Amino acid sequence: MGNSSWIKYKIEIWERLRRFAAGRLAMPEKSPKTTGANLIRAFFIKTLTAALLTTCLFYAADLLVGSVLAFSQYAWQTVANFLVILLLGIYLHSTRLRNWKRYLSVVAIYFFIGHFSILIEAYLFDVSDLNMTILEMARGFFIVLLISLILVRLFPVRKEPIKSNTDYPVRFRIRPLGLLSGVFLYLFIYGLAGFVLQASYPEFLEFYKGKIPSFSRIAGVQIIRSFLFMGIAILVLRSYLLAKPKTALLIAMLFSVLGGIAPLIPPNELMPGYVRIGHFFEVGISNFLYGYILGYILVSNSEEKEKAFVA
């Protein structure tokens, strides 16, 4: 009897160990597929899909006016659109805005930084005429309206709870001194970047010969652009849910990519390659520096307002 009980006990222990091991092995199959890798893969697929749709809309607009470009240009445009959609998707992932405010915020960021500010600069330096500028603004605005609608569907509101306004205050005062500092900072960085570019590439003077407007006109347009950039920065600062350094980094990337790098990736007939590549680095770097610094100087460093940017 003793031997029989001992054998039964060993068999029972073995069965328990076998069931436990089988259960542990089966756990990965039963667990939901919500790992970080899967989330990143899904985000990448959504971004690529939206970028292709954006390129198709640009192609349709070109086809409508009878100015279809070469395939290589649309391929480069897809790369540029991917970078733009990537940043807008990151913004949508952590913004506190909901419903129509969410949609309008994307429209404002995408159009005013990615289209309007660039087109008025091209018109200022006689790179494009008035009719072309108006046509491109109208086309860009129509595409932005459609793509922004698609983006808010592809990148929906996060399901996890978001802190309330009491825990995460977003109403902060913008002091006149902060706005004035933003204007002078933009004029300084803009002028410094242009000086460095001309010193590095003397050929730029040949391309812009007879196209450079008066100093007062340049300064007036850049002041308008500085307020435009500051308005978008305030929008992001008041609606984003990350710490201030990360929010400042996002503002810098939006200014740099949407306002300089992405539009200059595809080749175009308006400027030679060396001019386009020179502006690629000039505007990309200067807009990044301006956006990052702006993310700090527009908000007071008081302890109470610092709590609004706790991660």
PDB file of C-alpha atoms in Angstrom:
ATOM      1  CA  MET A   1       0.000   0.000   0.000  1.00  0.00           C
ATOM      2  CA  GLY A   2       2.849   2.349   0.815  1.00  0.00           C
ATOM      3  CA  ASN A   3       4.525   1.896  -2.541  1.00  0.00           C
ATOM      4  CA  SER A   4       1.214   2.288  -4.393  1.00  0.00           C
ATOM      5  CA  SER A   5       0.357   5.566  -2.592  1.00  0.00           C
ATOM      6  CA  TRP A   6       3.826   6.949  -3.282  1.00  0.00           C
ATOM      7  CA  ILE A   7       3.540   6.135  -6.999  1.00  0.00           C
ATOM      8  CA  LYS A   8       0.096   7.750  -7.216  1.00  0.00           C
ATOM      9  CA  TYR A   9       1.447  10.838  -5.446  1.00  0.00           C
ATOM     10  CA  LYS A  10       4.355  11.120  -7.937  1.00  0.00           C
ATOM     11  CA  ILE A  11       1.961  10.719 -10.885  1.00  0.00           C
ATOM     12  CA  GLU A  12      -0.310  13.436  -9.485  1.00  0.00           C
ATOM     13  CA  ILE A  13       2.634  15.836  -9.034  1.00  0.00           C
ATOM     14  CA  TRP A  14       3.830  15.085 -12.559  1.00  0.00           C
ATOM     15  CA  GLU A  15       0.381  15.821 -13.985  1.00  0.00           C
ATOM     16  CA  ARG A  16       0.241  19.134 -12.152  1.00  0.00           C
ATOM     17  CA  LEU A  17       3.656  20.139 -13.468  1.00  0.00           C
ATOM     18  CA  ARG A  18       2.663  19.124 -17.004  1.00  0.00           C
ATOM     19  CA  ARG A  19      -0.550  21.173 -16.897  1.00  0.00           C
ATOM     20  CA  PHE A  20       1.306  24.152 -15.450  1.00  0.00           C
ATOM     21  CA  ALA A  21       3.986  23.997 -18.182  1.00  0.00           C
ATOM     22  CA  ALA A  22       1.374  23.578 -20.905  1.00  0.00           C
ATOM     23  CA  GLY A  23      -0.521  26.584 -19.577  1.00  0.00           C
ATOM     24  CA  ARG A  24       2.601  28.753 -19.513  1.00  0.00           C
ATOM     25  CA  LEU A  25       3.470  27.774 -23.072  1.00  0.00           C
ATOM     26  CA  ALA A  26      -0.036  28.599 -24.228  1.00  0.00           C
ATOM     27  CA  MET A  27      -0.097  32.057 -22.601  1.00  0.00           C
ATOM     28  CA  PRO A  28       1.559  33.951 -25.511  1.00  0.00           C
ATOM     29  CA  GLU A  29      -1.071  32.564 -27.870  1.00  0.00           C
ATOM     30  CA  LYS A  30      -3.904  33.686 -25.588  1.00  0.00           C
ATOM     31  CA  SER A  31      -2.488  37.130 -24.788  1.00  0.00           C
ATOM     32  CA  PRO A  32      -3.823  40.019 -26.851  1.00  0.00           C
ATOM     33  CA  LYS A  33      -1.558  41.245 -29.617  1.00  0.00           C
ATOM     34  CA  THR A  34      -1.028  44.743 -28.260  1.00  0.00           C
ATOM     35  CA  THR A  35       2.736  44.735 -27.849  1.00  0.00           C
ATOM     36  CA  GLY A  36       4.847  47.775 -28.557  1.00  0.00           C
ATOM     37  CA  ALA A  37       6.104  46.264 -31.829  1.00  0.00           C
ATOM     38  CA  ASN A  38       2.570  45.723 -33.071  1.00  0.00           C
ATOM     39  CA  LEU A  39       1.566  49.267 -32.144  1.00  0.00           C
ATOM     40  CA  ILE A  40       4.562  50.710 -33.968  1.00  0.00           C
ATOM     41  CA  ARG A  41       3.832  48.521 -37.000  1.00  0.00           C
ATOM     42  CA  ALA A  42       0.210  49.653 -37.073  1.00  0.00           C
ATOM     43  CA  PHE A  43       1.264  53.302 -36.729  1.00  0.00           C
ATOM     44  CA  PHE A  44       3.739  52.882 -39.602  1.00  0.00           C
ATOM     45  CA  ILE A  45       1.105  51.292 -41.851  1.00  0.00           C
ATOM     46  CA  LYS A  46      -1.374  54.090 -41.124  1.00  0.00           C
ATOM     47  CA  THR A  47       1.280  56.714 -41.824  1.00  0.00           C
ATOM     48  CA  LEU A  48       2.288  55.101 -45.118  1.00  0.00           C
ATOM     49  CA  THR A  49      -1.354  54.729 -46.171  1.00  0.00           C
ATOM     50  CA  ALA A  50      -2.087  58.385 -45.479  1.00  0.00           C
ATOM     51  CA  ALA A  51       1.102  59.440 -47.303  1.00  0.00           C
ATOM     52  CA  LEU A  52       0.093  57.490 -50.412  1.00  0.00           C
ATOM     53  CA  LEU A  53      -3.404  58.969 -50.270  1.00  0.00           C
ATOM     54  CA  THR A  54      -1.908  62.460 -50.026  1.00  0.00           C
ATOM     55  CA  THR A  55       0.264  61.830 -53.084  1.00  0.00           C
ATOM     56  CA  CYS A  56      -2.778  60.555 -54.974  1.00  0.00           C
ATOM     57  CA  LEU A  57      -4.635  63.755 -54.122  1.00  0.00           C
ATOM     58  CA  PHE A  58      -1.733  65.862 -55.392  1.00  0.00           C
ATOM     59  CA  TYR A  59      -1.660  63.780 -58.567  1.00  0.00           C
ATOM     60  CA  ALA A  60      -5.415  64.218 -59.049  1.00  0.00           C
ATOM     61  CA  ALA A  61      -5.057  67.977 -58.573  1.00  0.00           C
ATOM     62  CA  ASP A  62      -2.222  68.097 -61.113  1.00  0.00           C
ATOM     63  CA  LEU A  63      -4.242  66.007 -63.531  1.00  0.00           C
ATOM     64  CA  LEU A  64      -7.179  68.365 -63.143  1.00  0.00           C
ATOM     65  CA  VAL A  65      -5.142  71.414 -64.188  1.00  0.00           C
ATOM     66  CA  GLY A  66      -3.157  69.503 -66.817  1.00  0.00           C
ATOM     67  CA  SER A  67       0.280  69.678 -65.191  1.00  0.00           C
ATOM     68  CA  VAL A  68       1.138  66.070 -64.360  1.00  0.00           C
ATOM     69  CA  LEU A  69       4.705  65.590 -63.120  1.00  0.00           C
ATOM     70  CA  ALA A  70       7.156  62.749 -63.683  1.00  0.00           C
ATOM     71  CA  PHE A  71       6.798  59.551 -61.657  1.00  0.00           C
ATOM     72  CA  SER A  72      10.069  60.208 -59.803  1.00  0.00           C
ATOM     73  CA  GLN A  73       8.728  63.508 -58.491  1.00  0.00           C
ATOM     74  CA  TYR A  74       5.630  61.818 -57.076  1.00  0.00           C
ATOM     75  CA  ALA A  75       7.873  59.174 -55.502  1.00  0.00           C
ATOM     76  CA  TRP A  76       9.885  61.894 -53.739  1.00  0.00           C
ATOM     77  CA  GLN A  77       6.636  63.615 -52.816  1.00  0.00           C
ATOM     78  CA  THR A  78       5.489  60.408 -51.117  1.00  0.00           C
ATOM     79  CA  VAL A  79       8.639  60.466 -48.978  1.00  0.00           C
ATOM     80  CA  ALA A  80       7.907  64.073 -48.026  1.00  0.00           C
ATOM     81  CA  ASN A  81       4.266  63.276 -47.276  1.00  0.00           C
ATOM     82  CA  PHE A  82       5.331  60.359 -45.089  1.00  0.00           C
ATOM     83  CA  LEU A  83       7.417  62.663 -42.880  1.00  0.00           C
ATOM     84  CA  VAL A  84       4.558  65.161 -42.625  1.00  0.00           C
ATOM     85  CA  ILE A  85       1.950  62.516 -41.769  1.00  0.00           C
ATOM     86  CA  LEU A  86       4.337  60.926 -39.264  1.00  0.00           C
ATOM     87  CA  LEU A  87       4.595  64.137 -37.244  1.00  0.00           C
ATOM     88  CA  LEU A  88       0.892  64.912 -37.484  1.00  0.00           C
ATOM     89  CA  GLY A  89       0.146  61.365 -36.338  1.00  0.00           C
ATOM     90  CA  ILE A  90       2.419  61.843 -33.323  1.00  0.00           C
ATOM     91  CA  TYR A  91       0.597  65.074 -32.539  1.00  0.00           C
ATOM     92  CA  LEU A  92      -2.817  63.404 -32.803  1.00  0.00           C
ATOM     93  CA  HIS A  93      -1.681  60.536 -30.591  1.00  0.00           C
ATOM     94  CA  SER A  94      -1.194  62.766 -27.557  1.00  0.00           C
ATOM     95  CA  THR A  95      -3.363  65.829 -28.070  1.00  0.00           C
ATOM     96  CA  ARG A  96      -6.125  66.568 -25.592  1.00  0.00           C
ATOM     97  CA  LEU A  97      -8.394  68.107 -28.246  1.00  0.00           C
ATOM     98  CA  ARG A  98     -11.579  66.322 -29.272  1.00  0.00           C
ATOM     99  CA  ASN A  99     -14.094  66.309 -32.112  1.00  0.00           C
ATOM    100  CA  TRP A 100     -14.020  69.340 -34.431  1.00  0.00           C
ATOM    101  CA  LYS A 101     -11.241  71.070 -32.449  1.00  0.00           C
ATOM    102  CA  ARG A 102      -9.026  68.078 -33.123  1.00  0.00           C
ATOM    103  CA  TYR A 103      -9.727  68.342 -36.847  1.00  0.00           C
ATOM    104  CA  LEU A 104      -9.251  72.111 -37.046  1.00  0.00           C
ATOM    105  CA  SER A 105      -5.955  71.925 -35.167  1.00  0.00           C
ATOM    106  CA  VAL A 106      -4.526  69.555 -37.796  1.00  0.00           C
ATOM    107  CA  VAL A 107      -5.833  71.792 -40.592  1.00  0.00           C
ATOM    108  CA  ALA A 108      -4.179  74.847 -38.998  1.00  0.00           C
ATOM    109  CA  ILE A 109      -0.813  73.149 -38.420  1.00  0.00           C
ATOM    110  CA  TYR A 110      -0.690  71.477 -41.828  1.00  0.00           C
ATOM    111  CA  PHE A 111      -1.857  74.430 -43.927  1.00  0.00           C
ATOM    112  CA  PHE A 112      -0.263  77.443 -42.241  1.00  0.00           C
ATOM    113  CA  ILE A 113       3.124  75.788 -41.644  1.00  0.00           C
ATOM    114  CA  GLY A 114       3.255  73.357 -44.556  1.00  0.00           C
ATOM    115  CA  HIS A 115       1.720  75.574 -47.261  1.00  0.00           C
ATOM    116  CA  PHE A 116       0.890  79.207 -46.472  1.00  0.00           C
ATOM    117  CA  SER A 117       4.182  80.286 -44.864  1.00  0.00           C
ATOM    118  CA  ILE A 118       6.204  78.662 -47.658  1.00  0.00           C
ATOM    119  CA  LEU A 119       4.146  80.081 -50.503  1.00  0.00           C
ATOM    120  CA  ILE A 120       4.242  83.675 -49.263  1.00  0.00           C
ATOM    121  CA  GLU A 121       8.020  83.353 -48.921  1.00  0.00           C
ATOM    122  CA  ALA A 122       8.287  82.098 -52.520  1.00  0.00           C
ATOM    123  CA  TYR A 123       6.132  84.992 -53.709  1.00  0.00           C
ATOM    124  CA  LEU A 124       8.171  87.493 -51.687  1.00  0.00           C
ATOM    125  CA  PHE A 125      11.395  86.507 -53.476  1.00  0.00           C
ATOM    126  CA  ASP A 126       9.738  86.305 -56.888  1.00  0.00           C
ATOM    127  CA  VAL A 127      10.189  82.544 -57.144  1.00  0.00           C
ATOM    128  CA  SER A 128       6.472  82.242 -57.983  1.00  0.00           C
ATOM    129  CA  ASP A 129       4.060  84.829 -59.358  1.00  0.00           C
ATOM    130  CA  LEU A 130       0.750  85.887 -57.815  1.00  0.00           C
ATOM    131  CA  ASN A 131      -1.444  83.570 -59.906  1.00  0.00           C
ATOM    132  CA  MET A 132       0.695  80.532 -59.145  1.00  0.00           C
ATOM    133  CA  THR A 133       0.774  81.414 -55.445  1.00  0.00           C
ATOM    134  CA  ILE A 134      -3.005  81.721 -55.224  1.00  0.00           C
ATOM    135  CA  LEU A 135      -3.507  78.502 -57.206  1.00  0.00           C
ATOM    136  CA  GLU A 136      -1.088  76.555 -55.005  1.00  0.00           C
ATOM    137  CA  MET A 137      -2.689  77.912 -51.829  1.00  0.00           C
ATOM    138  CA  ALA A 138      -6.155  76.910 -53.028  1.00  0.00           C
ATOM    139  CA  ARG A 139      -4.975  73.441 -54.029  1.00  0.00           C
ATOM    140  CA  GLY A 140      -3.059  72.973 -50.795  1.00  0.00           C
ATOM    141  CA  PHE A 141      -5.997  74.106 -48.671  1.00  0.00           C
ATOM    142  CA  PHE A 142      -8.368  71.670 -50.403  1.00  0.00           C
ATOM    143  CA  ILE A 143      -5.937  68.771 -49.958  1.00  0.00           C
ATOM    144  CA  VAL A 144      -5.309  69.695 -46.323  1.00  0.00           C
ATOM    145  CA  LEU A 145      -9.046  69.652 -45.582  1.00  0.00           C
ATOM    146  CA  LEU A 146      -9.394  66.131 -46.976  1.00  0.00           C
ATOM    147  CA  ILE A 147      -6.192  64.680 -45.534  1.00  0.00           C
ATOM    148  CA  SER A 148      -6.864  66.129 -42.076  1.00  0.00           C
ATOM    149  CA  LEU A 149     -10.242  64.421 -42.080  1.00  0.00           C
ATOM    150  CA  ILE A 150      -8.557  61.126 -42.948  1.00  0.00           C
ATOM    151  CA  LEU A 151      -5.886  61.603 -40.277  1.00  0.00           C
ATOM    152  CA  VAL A 152      -8.332  62.128 -37.418  1.00  0.00           C
ATOM    153  CA  ARG A 153      -9.944  58.840 -38.475  1.00  0.00           C
ATOM    154  CA  LEU A 154      -6.685  56.930 -38.842  1.00  0.00           C
ATOM    155  CA  PHE A 155      -5.293  58.240 -35.543  1.00  0.00           C
ATOM    156  CA  PRO A 156      -8.313  58.238 -33.203  1.00  0.00           C
ATOM    157  CA  VAL A 157      -8.530  59.547 -29.673  1.00  0.00           C
ATOM    158  CA  ARG A 158      -6.617  57.443 -27.186  1.00  0.00           C
ATOM    159  CA  LYS A 159      -8.778  54.978 -25.254  1.00  0.00           C
ATOM    160  CA  GLU A 160      -6.858  55.341 -21.997  1.00  0.00           C
ATOM    161  CA  PRO A 161      -8.106  58.087 -19.677  1.00  0.00           C
ATOM    162  CA  ILE A 162      -6.583  61.542 -20.066  1.00  0.00           C
ATOM    163  CA  LYS A 163      -5.922  63.854 -17.149  1.00  0.00           C
ATOM    164  CA  SER A 164      -8.536  66.490 -16.485  1.00  0.00           C
ATOM    165  CA  ASN A 165      -7.909  70.208 -16.808  1.00  0.00           C
ATOM    166  CA  THR A 166      -7.577  70.423 -13.015  1.00  0.00           C
ATOM    167  CA  ASP A 167      -4.698  67.952 -12.968  1.00  0.00           C
ATOM    168  CA  TYR A 168      -3.222  69.278 -16.183  1.00  0.00           C
ATOM    169  CA  PRO A 169      -3.879  73.040 -16.489  1.00  0.00           C
ATOM    170  CA  VAL A 170      -3.539  74.365 -20.017  1.00  0.00           C
ATOM    171  CA  ARG A 171      -4.562  77.995 -19.525  1.00  0.00           C
ATOM    172  CA  PHE A 172      -1.347  79.977 -19.308  1.00  0.00           C
ATOM    173  CA  ARG A 173      -0.737  83.632 -19.970  1.00  0.00           C
ATOM    174  CA  ILE A 174       1.209  84.714 -23.013  1.00  0.00           C
ATOM    175  CA  ARG A 175       3.008  87.860 -21.960  1.00  0.00           C
ATOM    176  CA  PRO A 176       3.644  90.629 -24.518  1.00  0.00           C
ATOM    177  CA  LEU A 177       7.348  90.321 -23.739  1.00  0.00           C
ATOM    178  CA  GLY A 178       7.199  86.654 -24.766  1.00  0.00           C
ATOM    179  CA  LEU A 179       5.579  87.526 -28.099  1.00  0.00           C
ATOM    180  CA  LEU A 180       8.057  90.339 -28.680  1.00  0.00           C
ATOM    181  CA  SER A 181      10.923  87.954 -27.908  1.00  0.00           C
ATOM    182  CA  GLY A 182       9.471  85.464 -30.381  1.00  0.00           C
ATOM    183  CA  VAL A 183       9.415  88.095 -33.144  1.00  0.00           C
ATOM    184  CA  PHE A 184      12.995  89.243 -32.568  1.00  0.00           C
ATOM    185  CA  LEU A 185      14.196  85.665 -32.210  1.00  0.00           C
ATOM    186  CA  TYR A 186      12.674  84.737 -35.558  1.00  0.00           C
ATOM    187  CA  LEU A 187      14.164  87.784 -37.304  1.00  0.00           C
ATOM    188  CA  PHE A 188      17.576  87.016 -35.812  1.00  0.00           C
ATOM    189  CA  ILE A 189      17.589  83.323 -36.751  1.00  0.00           C
ATOM    190  CA  TYR A 190      16.128  84.060 -40.194  1.00  0.00           C
ATOM    191  CA  GLY A 191      18.753  86.694 -40.935  1.00  0.00           C
ATOM    192  CA  LEU A 192      21.618  84.612 -39.561  1.00  0.00           C
ATOM    193  CA  ALA A 193      20.591  81.563 -41.585  1.00  0.00           C
ATOM    194  CA  GLY A 194      20.352  83.623 -44.780  1.00  0.00           C
ATOM    195  CA  PHE A 195      23.765  85.198 -44.162  1.00  0.00           C
ATOM    196  CA  VAL A 196      25.416  81.824 -43.554  1.00  0.00           C
ATOM    197  CA  LEU A 197      23.775  80.368 -46.662  1.00  0.00           C
ATOM    198  CA  GLN A 198      24.971  83.192 -48.917  1.00  0.00           C
ATOM    199  CA  ALA A 199      28.469  83.003 -47.450  1.00  0.00           C
ATOM    200  CA  SER A 200      28.597  79.249 -48.031  1.00  0.00           C
ATOM    201  CA  TYR A 201      27.046  79.300 -51.528  1.00  0.00           C
ATOM    202  CA  PRO A 202      27.850  82.504 -53.453  1.00  0.00           C
ATOM    203  CA  GLU A 203      25.885  81.033 -56.393  1.00  0.00           C
ATOM    204  CA  PHE A 204      22.689  81.947 -54.535  1.00  0.00           C
ATOM    205  CA  LEU A 205      23.294  85.613 -55.354  1.00  0.00           C
ATOM    206  CA  GLU A 206      23.181  84.757 -59.050  1.00  0.00           C
ATOM    207  CA  PHE A 207      19.858  82.939 -58.730  1.00  0.00           C
ATOM    208  CA  TYR A 208      18.249  85.705 -56.638  1.00  0.00           C
ATOM    209  CA  LYS A 209      19.750  88.561 -58.650  1.00  0.00           C
ATOM    210  CA  GLY A 210      16.987  91.102 -59.223  1.00  0.00           C
ATOM    211  CA  LYS A 211      14.551  89.104 -57.048  1.00  0.00           C
ATOM    212  CA  ILE A 212      15.489  90.316 -53.566  1.00  0.00           C
ATOM    213  CA  PRO A 213      12.904  92.853 -52.311  1.00  0.00           C
ATOM    214  CA  SER A 214      13.550  95.800 -50.027  1.00  0.00           C
ATOM    215  CA  PHE A 215      14.600  95.270 -46.426  1.00  0.00           C
ATOM    216  CA  SER A 216      11.372  96.766 -45.060  1.00  0.00           C
ATOM    217  CA  ARG A 217       9.260  94.399 -47.160  1.00  0.00           C
ATOM    218  CA  ILE A 218      11.288  91.365 -46.062  1.00  0.00           C
ATOM    219  CA  ALA A 219      11.052  92.410 -42.414  1.00  0.00           C
ATOM    220  CA  GLY A 220       7.301  92.998 -42.658  1.00  0.00           C
ATOM    221  CA  VAL A 221       6.601  89.581 -44.150  1.00  0.00           C
ATOM    222  CA  GLN A 222       8.863  87.835 -41.629  1.00  0.00           C
ATOM    223  CA  ILE A 223       7.101  89.546 -38.727  1.00  0.00           C
ATOM    224  CA  ILE A 224       3.807  88.197 -40.067  1.00  0.00           C
ATOM    225  CA  ARG A 225       5.349  84.733 -40.385  1.00  0.00           C
ATOM    226  CA  SER A 226       6.732  84.919 -36.842  1.00  0.00           C
ATOM    227  CA  PHE A 227       3.234  85.538 -35.434  1.00  0.00           C
ATOM    228  CA  LEU A 228       1.964  82.683 -37.577  1.00  0.00           C
ATOM    229  CA  PHE A 229       4.572  80.316 -36.132  1.00  0.00           C
ATOM    230  CA  MET A 230       3.904  81.536 -32.594  1.00  0.00           C
ATOM    231  CA  GLY A 231       0.170  80.939 -33.028  1.00  0.00           C
ATOM    232  CA  ILE A 232       0.791  77.313 -34.007  1.00  0.00           C
ATOM    233  CA  ALA A 233       3.255  76.910 -31.123  1.00  0.00           C
ATOM    234  CA  ILE A 234       0.643  78.176 -28.650  1.00  0.00           C
ATOM    235  CA  LEU A 235      -1.903  75.763 -30.123  1.00  0.00           C
ATOM    236  CA  VAL A 236       0.434  72.802 -29.586  1.00  0.00           C
ATOM    237  CA  LEU A 237       1.500  73.947 -26.116  1.00  0.00           C
ATOM    238  CA  ARG A 238      -2.100  74.237 -24.949  1.00  0.00           C
ATOM    239  CA  SER A 239      -3.291  70.957 -26.407  1.00  0.00           C
ATOM    240  CA  TYR A 240      -0.389  68.542 -26.003  1.00  0.00           C
ATOM    241  CA  LEU A 241      -0.073  66.079 -23.122  1.00  0.00           C
ATOM    242  CA  LEU A 242       3.674  65.526 -22.850  1.00  0.00           C
ATOM    243  CA  ALA A 243       6.366  67.261 -20.807  1.00  0.00           C
ATOM    244  CA  LYS A 244       7.517  70.661 -21.987  1.00  0.00           C
ATOM    245  CA  PRO A 245      10.874  69.457 -23.432  1.00  0.00           C
ATOM    246  CA  LYS A 246       9.071  66.875 -25.564  1.00  0.00           C
ATOM    247  CA  THR A 247       6.421  69.399 -26.590  1.00  0.00           C
ATOM    248  CA  ALA A 248       9.133  71.890 -27.583  1.00  0.00           C
ATOM    249  CA  LEU A 249      10.797  69.127 -29.599  1.00  0.00           C
ATOM    250  CA  LEU A 250       7.532  68.394 -31.413  1.00  0.00           C
ATOM    251  CA  ILE A 251       7.073  72.096 -32.225  1.00  0.00           C
ATOM    252  CA  ALA A 252      10.637  72.210 -33.570  1.00  0.00           C
ATOM    253  CA  MET A 253      10.050  69.148 -35.746  1.00  0.00           C
ATOM    254  CA  LEU A 254       6.754  70.501 -37.083  1.00  0.00           C
ATOM    255  CA  PHE A 255       8.374  73.809 -38.034  1.00  0.00           C
ATOM    256  CA  SER A 256      11.428  72.117 -39.511  1.00  0.00           C
ATOM    257  CA  VAL A 257       9.784  69.305 -41.480  1.00  0.00           C
ATOM    258  CA  LEU A 258       6.464  70.850 -42.525  1.00  0.00           C
ATOM    259  CA  GLY A 259       7.899  74.324 -43.017  1.00  0.00           C
ATOM    260  CA  GLY A 260      11.135  73.452 -44.787  1.00  0.00           C
ATOM    261  CA  ILE A 261      12.407  69.913 -45.210  1.00  0.00           C
ATOM    262  CA  ALA A 262       9.363  68.117 -46.645  1.00  0.00           C
ATOM    263  CA  PRO A 263       8.431  70.733 -49.289  1.00  0.00           C
ATOM    264  CA  LEU A 264      12.038  70.819 -50.532  1.00  0.00           C
ATOM    265  CA  ILE A 265      12.486  67.056 -50.900  1.00  0.00           C
ATOM    266  CA  PRO A 266      10.734  66.718 -54.303  1.00  0.00           C
ATOM    267  CA  PRO A 267      12.567  68.336 -57.241  1.00  0.00           C
ATOM    268  CA  ASN A 268      10.763  71.284 -58.802  1.00  0.00           C
ATOM    269  CA  GLU A 269      11.097  73.598 -61.767  1.00  0.00           C
ATOM    270  CA  LEU A 270      11.070  76.790 -59.714  1.00  0.00           C
ATOM    271  CA  MET A 271      14.655  76.556 -58.477  1.00  0.00           C
ATOM    272  CA  PRO A 272      17.858  74.690 -59.414  1.00  0.00           C
ATOM    273  CA  GLY A 273      18.973  71.695 -57.380  1.00  0.00           C
ATOM    274  CA  TYR A 274      21.716  73.538 -55.495  1.00  0.00           C
ATOM    275  CA  VAL A 275      19.260  76.253 -54.419  1.00  0.00           C
ATOM    276  CA  ARG A 276      16.712  73.693 -53.282  1.00  0.00           C
ATOM    277  CA  ILE A 277      19.261  71.648 -51.315  1.00  0.00           C
ATOM    278  CA  GLY A 278      20.765  74.792 -49.795  1.00  0.00           C
ATOM    279  CA  HIS A 279      17.366  75.932 -48.550  1.00  0.00           C
ATOM    280  CA  PHE A 280      16.706  72.362 -47.393  1.00  0.00           C
ATOM    281  CA  PHE A 281      19.448  72.646 -44.784  1.00  0.00           C
ATOM    282  CA  GLU A 282      19.033  76.363 -44.126  1.00  0.00           C
ATOM    283  CA  VAL A 283      15.302  76.332 -43.401  1.00  0.00           C
ATOM    284  CA  GLY A 284      15.344  72.904 -41.772  1.00  0.00           C
ATOM    285  CA  ILE A 285      17.966  73.899 -39.202  1.00  0.00           C
ATOM    286  CA  SER A 286      16.764  77.456 -38.574  1.00  0.00           C
ATOM    287  CA  ASN A 287      13.106  76.454 -38.156  1.00  0.00           C
ATOM    288  CA  PHE A 288      14.100  73.655 -35.783  1.00  0.00           C
ATOM    289  CA  LEU A 289      16.102  75.994 -33.563  1.00  0.00           C
ATOM    290  CA  TYR A 290      13.356  78.605 -33.578  1.00  0.00           C
ATOM    291  CA  GLY A 291      10.620  76.094 -32.757  1.00  0.00           C
ATOM    292  CA  TYR A 292      12.539  74.497 -29.905  1.00  0.00           C
ATOM    293  CA  ILE A 293      13.450  77.790 -28.252  1.00  0.00           C
ATOM    294  CA  LEU A 294       9.934  79.101 -28.815  1.00  0.00           C
ATOM    295  CA  GLY A 295       8.522  76.133 -26.903  1.00  0.00           C
ATOM    296  CA  TYR A 296      10.237  77.538 -23.806  1.00  0.00           C
ATOM    297  CA  ILE A 297      10.059  81.313 -24.055  1.00  0.00           C
ATOM    298  CA  LEU A 298       6.291  81.450 -24.632  1.00  0.00           C
ATOM    299  CA  VAL A 299       5.573  79.816 -21.263  1.00  0.00           C
ATOM    300  CA  SER A 300       6.488  81.204 -17.869  1.00  0.00           C
ATOM    301  CA  ASN A 301       8.934  79.186 -15.793  1.00  0.00           C
ATOM    302  CA  SER A 302       6.940  79.633 -12.587  1.00  0.00           C
ATOM    303  CA  GLU A 303       6.360  76.513 -10.495  1.00  0.00           C
ATOM    304  CA  GLU A 304       2.598  76.650 -11.011  1.00  0.00           C
ATOM    305  CA  LYS A 305       2.848  76.641 -14.787  1.00  0.00           C
ATOM    306  CA  GLU A 306       5.609  74.072 -14.847  1.00  0.00           C
ATOM    307  CA  LYS A 307       3.091  71.592 -13.390  1.00  0.00           C
ATOM    308  CA  ALA A 308       1.082  71.877 -16.604  1.00  0.00           C
ATOM    309  CA  PHE A 309       3.841  70.031 -18.413  1.00  0.00           C
ATOM    310  CA  VAL A 310       4.431  67.085 -16.105  1.00  0.00           C
ATOM    311  CA  ALA A 311       4.804  63.942 -18.194  1.00  0.00           C
TER     312      ALA A 311
END
